[in-house]
Structures are given as structure tokens and as C-alpha cells.
Amino acid sequence: MDSDSLECDFAEYYHIYNIKQLGLRQLSIYAFGLPDDSRIKKLISKQKVSFETYLQAVAVDALQLLVWSKTKDAQHSRNRPKSIAQSLLPKAEVEDDHQNFNSGAEFEKARQKLLKGVVKHD
């Protein structure tokens, strides 16, 4: 976690400039009470901007799409405006779970190993 963000939030919202003087219980109570658009909460939730800013971007996207829908480009499905709101969302972390094999024999060996864990023989 980013202690600088937490210290900045405490200074801004609570006028506490030395968080090390607080006990753990008091620190956690104050941290829990921080607003959703505080630095530390945005960092933890991987948000780039506040919820209000995101809603404004959604409204701009809707307006852009409405204007674009009345153009010749829209009739031919060209030059659709890019979403501002989409660019503000955190990137989805895709887990790469595929495996490559150099030969059919290598594939069969891995396949048999997997099947032994799934199919139980009596």
C-alpha cells in the first residue's frame, strides 16, 4: 500500500500531519472514514478517477454517440467515437492459462496427467 497517499489523505481530510502518532485502532477508523474519492481508496480499488468524473465521462460518451449516430459515418459504421469512460476503467488482468507443446507426445503426456486427476479408476 502507498503510505504517502494515506498520509496526504489524512492531512487533507483530518488535518493530521503525522499518522505515526496514531494508534492502530484510531488509524483504521480514520482510514475507513475516508471518502471514496480519496487517494488511498482510489489506489486500492484501482480507480483512475472519482466516480463523479467517471459519470461525467459516460455522459460525454453518450452525447458523442448521439451526435455520431446522425452522421454519414454512422450509416456506414465508420469512425465511431472512442469511449472516454472506457479509458478510465482499470485494465482487466487476463490470466494466461494456455500451454504450448513441442510435440504430440508432449501433449499426450500432459493430457494423461490431467486426466488422472479428473477420472478416478476403481
mmCIF file of N, CA, C and O in Angstrom, residues 28-104:
data_model
loop_
_atom_site.group_PDB
_atom_site.id
_atom_site.type_symbol
_atom_site.label_atom_id
_atom_site.label_comp_id
_atom_site.label_asym_id
_atom_site.label_seq_id
_atom_site.Cartn_x
_atom_site.Cartn_y
_atom_site.Cartn_z
ATOM 1 N N SER A 28 -7.074 3.004 11.751
ATOM 2 C CA SER A 28 -8.001 2.232 10.915
ATOM 3 C C SER A 28 -9.388 2.868 10.861
ATOM 4 O O SER A 28 -10.047 2.855 9.830
ATOM 5 N N ILE A 29 -9.826 3.447 11.965
ATOM 6 C CA ILE A 29 -11.133 4.129 11.984
ATOM 7 C C ILE A 29 -11.117 5.320 11.025
ATOM 8 O O ILE A 29 -12.030 5.497 10.222
ATOM 9 N N TYR A 30 -10.062 6.125 11.100
ATOM 10 C CA TYR A 30 -9.952 7.278 10.212
ATOM 11 C C TYR A 30 -9.813 6.845 8.752
ATOM 12 O O TYR A 30 -10.407 7.444 7.858
ATOM 13 N N ALA A 31 -9.035 5.817 8.506
ATOM 14 C CA ALA A 31 -8.844 5.341 7.129
ATOM 15 C C ALA A 31 -10.164 4.838 6.550
ATOM 16 O O ALA A 31 -10.492 5.101 5.390
ATOM 17 N N PHE A 32 -10.935 4.126 7.371
ATOM 18 C CA PHE A 32 -12.233 3.618 6.917
ATOM 19 C C PHE A 32 -13.183 4.761 6.583
ATOM 20 O O PHE A 32 -13.996 4.667 5.673
ATOM 21 N N GLY A 33 -13.055 5.878 7.314
ATOM 22 C CA GLY A 33 -13.945 7.016 7.116
ATOM 23 C C GLY A 33 -13.585 7.916 5.952
ATOM 24 O O GLY A 33 -14.317 8.864 5.647
ATOM 25 N N LEU A 34 -12.476 7.632 5.284
ATOM 26 C CA LEU A 34 -12.104 8.462 4.134
ATOM 27 C C LEU A 34 -13.133 8.319 3.019
ATOM 28 O O LEU A 34 -13.690 7.238 2.811
ATOM 29 N N PRO A 35 -13.380 9.385 2.269
ATOM 30 C CA PRO A 35 -14.349 9.306 1.169
ATOM 31 C C PRO A 35 -13.823 8.420 0.028
ATOM 32 O O PRO A 35 -12.623 8.167 -0.088
ATOM 33 N N ASP A 36 -14.748 7.962 -0.803
ATOM 34 C CA ASP A 36 -14.388 7.059 -1.907
ATOM 35 C C ASP A 36 -13.444 7.691 -2.913
ATOM 36 O O ASP A 36 -12.740 6.982 -3.618
ATOM 37 N N ASP A 37 -13.426 9.022 -2.999
ATOM 38 C CA ASP A 37 -12.530 9.655 -3.966
ATOM 39 C C ASP A 37 -11.187 10.045 -3.343
ATOM 40 O O ASP A 37 -10.409 10.778 -3.939
ATOM 41 N N SER A 38 -10.899 9.526 -2.148
ATOM 42 C CA SER A 38 -9.586 9.786 -1.538
ATOM 43 C C SER A 38 -8.513 9.018 -2.307
ATOM 44 O O SER A 38 -8.793 8.037 -2.992
ATOM 45 N N ARG A 39 -7.289 9.486 -2.200
ATOM 46 C CA ARG A 39 -6.181 8.881 -2.935
ATOM 47 C C ARG A 39 -6.037 7.394 -2.634
ATOM 48 O O ARG A 39 -5.887 6.579 -3.525
ATOM 49 N N ILE A 40 -6.083 7.057 -1.356
ATOM 50 C CA ILE A 40 -5.815 5.677 -0.954
ATOM 51 C C ILE A 40 -6.932 4.740 -1.395
ATOM 52 O O ILE A 40 -6.675 3.626 -1.842
ATOM 53 N N LYS A 41 -8.183 5.193 -1.314
ATOM 54 C CA LYS A 41 -9.286 4.327 -1.735
ATOM 55 C C LYS A 41 -9.294 4.144 -3.253
ATOM 56 O O LYS A 41 -9.611 3.066 -3.742
ATOM 57 N N LYS A 42 -8.937 5.191 -4.000
ATOM 58 C CA LYS A 42 -8.826 5.033 -5.459
ATOM 59 C C LYS A 42 -7.690 4.086 -5.803
ATOM 60 O O LYS A 42 -7.797 3.284 -6.727
ATOM 61 N N LEU A 43 -6.614 4.162 -5.053
ATOM 62 C CA LEU A 43 -5.468 3.290 -5.285
ATOM 63 C C LEU A 43 -5.828 1.826 -5.010
ATOM 64 O O LEU A 43 -5.523 0.940 -5.816
ATOM 65 N N ILE A 44 -6.500 1.588 -3.898
ATOM 66 C CA ILE A 44 -6.887 0.221 -3.532
ATOM 67 C C ILE A 44 -7.870 -0.365 -4.538
ATOM 68 O O ILE A 44 -7.765 -1.529 -4.928
ATOM 69 N N SER A 45 -8.827 0.444 -4.987
ATOM 70 C CA SER A 45 -9.837 -0.043 -5.935
ATOM 71 C C SER A 45 -9.386 0.068 -7.391
ATOM 72 O O SER A 45 -10.142 -0.236 -8.301
ATOM 73 N N LYS A 46 -8.158 0.520 -7.601
ATOM 74 C CA LYS A 46 -7.558 0.648 -8.932
ATOM 75 C C LYS A 46 -8.345 1.597 -9.842
ATOM 76 O O LYS A 46 -8.422 1.408 -11.040
ATOM 77 N N GLN A 47 -8.950 2.612 -9.236
ATOM 78 C CA GLN A 47 -9.666 3.629 -9.998
ATOM 79 C C GLN A 47 -8.690 4.731 -10.391
ATOM 80 O O GLN A 47 -7.851 5.130 -9.598
ATOM 81 N N LYS A 48 -8.831 5.211 -11.632
ATOM 82 C CA LYS A 48 -8.000 6.328 -12.072
ATOM 83 C C LYS A 48 -8.603 7.662 -11.661
ATOM 84 O O LYS A 48 -7.893 8.632 -11.439
ATOM 85 N N VAL A 49 -9.931 7.712 -11.612
ATOM 86 C CA VAL A 49 -10.645 8.965 -11.310
ATOM 87 C C VAL A 49 -11.783 8.681 -10.337
ATOM 88 O O VAL A 49 -12.141 7.532 -10.093
ATOM 89 N N SER A 50 -12.378 9.752 -9.818
ATOM 90 C CA SER A 50 -13.512 9.594 -8.906
ATOM 91 C C SER A 50 -14.739 9.095 -9.669
ATOM 92 O O SER A 50 -14.813 9.176 -10.905
ATOM 93 N N PHE A 51 -15.712 8.602 -8.915
ATOM 94 C CA PHE A 51 -16.943 8.100 -9.524
ATOM 95 C C PHE A 51 -17.671 9.218 -10.266
ATOM 96 O O PHE A 51 -18.212 9.001 -11.353
ATOM 97 N N GLU A 52 -17.669 10.421 -9.713
ATOM 98 C CA GLU A 52 -18.333 11.557 -10.355
ATOM 99 C C GLU A 52 -17.685 11.871 -11.709
ATOM 100 O O GLU A 52 -18.381 12.126 -12.691
ATOM 101 N N THR A 53 -16.364 11.838 -11.763
ATOM 102 C CA THR A 53 -15.656 12.089 -13.018
ATOM 103 C C THR A 53 -15.982 10.998 -14.031
ATOM 104 O O THR A 53 -16.180 11.267 -15.215
ATOM 105 N N TYR A 54 -16.059 9.762 -13.559
ATOM 106 C CA TYR A 54 -16.413 8.652 -14.452
ATOM 107 C C TYR A 54 -17.826 8.850 -15.015
ATOM 108 O O TYR A 54 -18.044 8.649 -16.213
ATOM 109 N N LEU A 55 -18.767 9.263 -14.174
ATOM 110 C CA LEU A 55 -20.140 9.502 -14.657
ATOM 111 C C LEU A 55 -20.176 10.622 -15.688
ATOM 112 O O LEU A 55 -20.931 10.560 -16.663
ATOM 113 N N GLN A 56 -19.368 11.650 -15.490
ATOM 114 C CA GLN A 56 -19.298 12.727 -16.476
ATOM 115 C C GLN A 56 -18.756 12.204 -17.805
ATOM 116 O O GLN A 56 -19.240 12.588 -18.871
ATOM 117 N N ALA A 57 -17.780 11.321 -17.744
ATOM 118 C CA ALA A 57 -17.230 10.734 -18.968
ATOM 119 C C ALA A 57 -18.276 9.879 -19.678
ATOM 120 O O ALA A 57 -18.358 9.897 -20.909
ATOM 121 N N VAL A 58 -19.094 9.163 -18.915
ATOM 122 C CA VAL A 58 -20.176 8.364 -19.504
ATOM 123 C C VAL A 58 -21.166 9.281 -20.226
ATOM 124 O O VAL A 58 -21.627 8.976 -21.337
ATOM 125 N N ALA A 59 -21.479 10.415 -19.620
ATOM 126 C CA ALA A 59 -22.406 11.374 -20.238
ATOM 127 C C ALA A 59 -21.821 11.943 -21.527
ATOM 128 O O ALA A 59 -22.527 12.061 -22.540
ATOM 129 N N VAL A 60 -20.543 12.264 -21.527
ATOM 130 C CA VAL A 60 -19.881 12.765 -22.735
ATOM 131 C C VAL A 60 -19.889 11.686 -23.820
ATOM 132 O O VAL A 60 -20.156 11.970 -24.989
ATOM 133 N N ASP A 61 -19.615 10.446 -23.426
ATOM 134 C CA ASP A 61 -19.645 9.333 -24.389
ATOM 135 C C ASP A 61 -21.032 9.205 -25.032
ATOM 136 O O ASP A 61 -21.145 9.012 -26.245
ATOM 137 N N ALA A 62 -22.060 9.301 -24.209
ATOM 138 C CA ALA A 62 -23.428 9.178 -24.728
ATOM 139 C C ALA A 62 -23.742 10.315 -25.698
ATOM 140 O O ALA A 62 -24.345 10.091 -26.761
ATOM 141 N N LEU A 63 -23.304 11.529 -25.368
ATOM 142 C CA LEU A 63 -23.530 12.670 -26.245
ATOM 143 C C LEU A 63 -22.763 12.504 -27.563
ATOM 144 O O LEU A 63 -23.310 12.749 -28.644
ATOM 145 N N GLN A 64 -21.512 12.073 -27.468
ATOM 146 C CA GLN A 64 -20.714 11.838 -28.684
ATOM 147 C C GLN A 64 -21.376 10.789 -29.571
ATOM 148 O O GLN A 64 -21.431 10.934 -30.794
ATOM 149 N N LEU A 65 -21.875 9.728 -28.953
ATOM 150 C CA LEU A 65 -22.516 8.657 -29.719
ATOM 151 C C LEU A 65 -23.803 9.153 -30.374
ATOM 152 O O LEU A 65 -24.097 8.808 -31.533
ATOM 153 N N LEU A 66 -24.552 9.972 -29.678
ATOM 154 C CA LEU A 66 -25.781 10.540 -30.225
ATOM 155 C C LEU A 66 -25.481 11.419 -31.439
ATOM 156 O O LEU A 66 -26.129 11.305 -32.482
ATOM 157 N N VAL A 67 -24.493 12.279 -31.310
ATOM 158 C CA VAL A 67 -24.112 13.156 -32.425
ATOM 159 C C VAL A 67 -23.599 12.326 -33.593
ATOM 160 O O VAL A 67 -23.975 12.538 -34.738
ATOM 161 N N TRP A 68 -22.741 11.352 -33.298
ATOM 162 C CA TRP A 68 -22.171 10.494 -34.346
ATOM 163 C C TRP A 68 -23.262 9.705 -35.072
ATOM 164 O O TRP A 68 -23.194 9.511 -36.287
ATOM 165 N N SER A 69 -24.302 9.276 -34.331
ATOM 166 C CA SER A 69 -25.360 8.451 -34.932
ATOM 167 C C SER A 69 -26.127 9.190 -36.029
ATOM 168 O O SER A 69 -26.786 8.564 -36.851
ATOM 169 N N LYS A 70 -26.015 10.508 -36.055
ATOM 170 C CA LYS A 70 -26.718 11.311 -37.068
ATOM 171 C C LYS A 70 -25.833 11.622 -38.287
ATOM 172 O O LYS A 70 -26.233 12.378 -39.154
ATOM 173 N N THR A 71 -24.638 11.039 -38.343
ATOM 174 C CA THR A 71 -23.709 11.341 -39.432
ATOM 175 C C THR A 71 -23.696 10.235 -40.485
ATOM 176 O O THR A 71 -24.200 9.130 -40.261
ATOM 177 N N LYS A 72 -23.087 10.549 -41.632
ATOM 178 C CA LYS A 72 -22.921 9.551 -42.689
ATOM 179 C C LYS A 72 -21.961 8.452 -42.249
ATOM 180 O O LYS A 72 -22.107 7.304 -42.666
ATOM 181 N N ASP A 73 -20.997 8.821 -41.431
ATOM 182 C CA ASP A 73 -20.073 7.807 -40.908
ATOM 183 C C ASP A 73 -20.833 6.723 -40.150
ATOM 184 O O ASP A 73 -20.523 5.538 -40.261
ATOM 185 N N ALA A 74 -21.819 7.123 -39.386
ATOM 186 C CA ALA A 74 -22.593 6.149 -38.611
ATOM 187 C C ALA A 74 -23.384 5.230 -39.535
ATOM 188 O O ALA A 74 -23.516 4.036 -39.272
ATOM 189 N N GLN A 75 -23.900 5.771 -40.637
ATOM 190 C CA GLN A 75 -24.654 4.955 -41.593
ATOM 191 C C GLN A 75 -23.789 3.862 -42.200
ATOM 192 O O GLN A 75 -24.273 2.805 -42.571
ATOM 193 N N HIS A 76 -22.483 4.126 -42.278
ATOM 194 C CA HIS A 76 -21.543 3.158 -42.856
ATOM 195 C C HIS A 76 -20.652 2.511 -41.784
ATOM 196 O O HIS A 76 -19.657 1.865 -42.113
ATOM 197 N N SER A 77 -21.027 2.695 -40.513
ATOM 198 C CA SER A 77 -20.280 2.136 -39.376
ATOM 199 C C SER A 77 -18.795 2.490 -39.406
ATOM 200 O O SER A 77 -17.932 1.632 -39.241
ATOM 201 N N ARG A 78 -18.508 3.756 -39.628
ATOM 202 C CA ARG A 78 -17.122 4.233 -39.674
ATOM 203 C C ARG A 78 -16.903 5.286 -38.608
ATOM 204 O O ARG A 78 -17.824 5.995 -38.227
ATOM 205 N N ASN A 79 -15.665 5.397 -38.178
ATOM 206 C CA ASN A 79 -15.228 6.477 -37.286
ATOM 207 C C ASN A 79 -16.089 6.645 -36.035
ATOM 208 O O ASN A 79 -16.388 7.768 -35.614
ATOM 209 N N ARG A 80 -16.488 5.521 -35.449
ATOM 210 C CA ARG A 80 -17.250 5.585 -34.204
ATOM 211 C C ARG A 80 -16.366 6.224 -33.133
ATOM 212 O O ARG A 80 -15.195 5.883 -33.013
ATOM 213 N N PRO A 81 -16.899 7.162 -32.359
ATOM 214 C CA PRO A 81 -16.061 7.816 -31.337
ATOM 215 C C PRO A 81 -15.610 6.816 -30.270
ATOM 216 O O PRO A 81 -16.355 5.917 -29.890
ATOM 217 N N LYS A 82 -14.378 7.014 -29.816
ATOM 218 C CA LYS A 82 -13.849 6.145 -28.762
ATOM 219 C C LYS A 82 -14.409 6.577 -27.420
ATOM 220 O O LYS A 82 -14.624 7.756 -27.180
ATOM 221 N N SER A 83 -14.618 5.609 -26.564
ATOM 222 C CA SER A 83 -15.179 5.867 -25.248
ATOM 223 C C SER A 83 -14.133 6.463 -24.312
ATOM 224 O O SER A 83 -13.062 5.892 -24.109
ATOM 225 N N ILE A 84 -14.474 7.603 -23.752
ATOM 226 C CA ILE A 84 -13.616 8.211 -22.743
ATOM 227 C C ILE A 84 -13.736 7.413 -21.444
ATOM 228 O O ILE A 84 -12.742 7.113 -20.790
ATOM 229 N N ALA A 85 -14.964 7.054 -21.102
ATOM 230 C CA ALA A 85 -15.207 6.325 -19.855
ATOM 231 C C ALA A 85 -14.457 4.991 -19.844
ATOM 232 O O ALA A 85 -13.900 4.600 -18.816
ATOM 233 N N GLN A 86 -14.434 4.308 -20.959
ATOM 234 C CA GLN A 86 -13.740 3.019 -21.039
ATOM 235 C C GLN A 86 -12.253 3.178 -20.741
ATOM 236 O O GLN A 86 -11.653 2.327 -20.100
ATOM 237 N N SER A 87 -11.673 4.276 -21.189
ATOM 238 C CA SER A 87 -10.251 4.500 -20.957
ATOM 239 C C SER A 87 -9.944 4.810 -19.491
ATOM 240 O O SER A 87 -8.798 4.726 -19.064
ATOM 241 N N LEU A 88 -10.968 5.165 -18.717
ATOM 242 C CA LEU A 88 -10.777 5.477 -17.311
ATOM 243 C C LEU A 88 -10.889 4.255 -16.401
ATOM 244 O O LEU A 88 -10.547 4.321 -15.228
ATOM 245 N N LEU A 89 -11.381 3.151 -16.953
ATOM 246 C CA LEU A 89 -11.524 1.933 -16.160
ATOM 247 C C LEU A 89 -10.186 1.214 -16.058
ATOM 248 O O LEU A 89 -9.361 1.285 -16.969
ATOM 249 N N PRO A 90 -9.981 0.487 -14.959
ATOM 250 C CA PRO A 90 -8.730 -0.270 -14.850
ATOM 251 C C PRO A 90 -8.684 -1.379 -15.894
ATOM 252 O O PRO A 90 -9.710 -1.929 -16.273
ATOM 253 N N LYS A 91 -7.511 -1.656 -16.357
ATOM 254 C CA LYS A 91 -7.330 -2.724 -17.337
ATOM 255 C C LYS A 91 -7.605 -4.060 -16.676
ATOM 256 O O LYS A 91 -7.114 -4.338 -15.588
ATOM 257 N N ALA A 92 -8.378 -4.887 -17.347
ATOM 258 C CA ALA A 92 -8.671 -6.216 -16.823
ATOM 259 C C ALA A 92 -7.422 -7.082 -16.922
ATOM 260 O O ALA A 92 -6.762 -7.116 -17.952
ATOM 261 N N GLU A 93 -7.123 -7.725 -15.822
ATOM 262 C CA GLU A 93 -5.975 -8.624 -15.823
ATOM 263 C C GLU A 93 -6.437 -9.993 -16.282
ATOM 264 O O GLU A 93 -7.216 -10.661 -15.611
ATOM 265 N N VAL A 94 -5.947 -10.396 -17.453
ATOM 266 C CA VAL A 94 -6.329 -11.672 -18.022
ATOM 267 C C VAL A 94 -5.252 -12.689 -17.678
ATOM 268 O O VAL A 94 -4.075 -12.481 -17.947
ATOM 269 N N GLU A 95 -5.694 -13.752 -17.058
ATOM 270 C CA GLU A 95 -4.746 -14.789 -16.691
ATOM 271 C C GLU A 95 -4.460 -15.649 -17.915
ATOM 272 O O GLU A 95 -5.363 -16.148 -18.578
ATOM 273 N N ASP A 96 -3.197 -15.804 -18.215
ATOM 274 C CA ASP A 96 -2.774 -16.588 -19.370
ATOM 275 C C ASP A 96 -2.629 -18.035 -18.928
ATOM 276 O O ASP A 96 -1.638 -18.420 -18.329
ATOM 277 N N ASP A 97 -3.661 -18.847 -19.197
ATOM 278 C CA ASP A 97 -3.627 -20.223 -18.726
ATOM 279 C C ASP A 97 -3.443 -21.235 -19.861
ATOM 280 O O ASP A 97 -3.668 -22.419 -19.669
ATOM 281 N N HIS A 98 -3.037 -20.783 -21.024
ATOM 282 C CA HIS A 98 -2.810 -21.740 -22.103
ATOM 283 C C HIS A 98 -1.386 -22.277 -22.025
ATOM 284 O O HIS A 98 -0.509 -21.677 -21.418
ATOM 285 N N GLN A 99 -1.208 -23.437 -22.626
ATOM 286 C CA GLN A 99 0.088 -24.104 -22.555
ATOM 287 C C GLN A 99 0.479 -24.536 -23.966
ATOM 288 O O GLN A 99 -0.364 -24.997 -24.738
ATOM 289 N N ASN A 100 1.744 -24.395 -24.304
ATOM 290 C CA ASN A 100 2.248 -24.796 -25.616
ATOM 291 C C ASN A 100 3.013 -26.110 -25.497
ATOM 292 O O ASN A 100 3.654 -26.376 -24.482
ATOM 293 N N PHE A 101 2.950 -26.896 -26.569
ATOM 294 C CA PHE A 101 3.659 -28.173 -26.607
ATOM 295 C C PHE A 101 4.502 -28.231 -27.871
ATOM 296 O O PHE A 101 4.107 -27.717 -28.913
ATOM 297 N N ASN A 102 5.657 -28.885 -27.770
ATOM 298 C CA ASN A 102 6.558 -29.008 -28.909
ATOM 299 C C ASN A 102 6.288 -30.235 -29.754
ATOM 300 O O ASN A 102 6.779 -30.338 -30.872
ATOM 301 N N SER A 103 5.513 -31.167 -29.205
ATOM 302 C CA SER A 103 5.218 -32.386 -29.968
ATOM 303 C C SER A 103 3.900 -32.972 -29.504
ATOM 304 O O SER A 103 3.386 -32.634 -28.431
ATOM 305 N N GLY A 104 3.386 -33.889 -30.314
ATOM 306 C CA GLY A 104 2.163 -34.591 -29.953
ATOM 307 C C GLY A 104 2.363 -35.452 -28.719
ATOM 308 O O GLY A 104 1.477 -35.573 -27.869
#
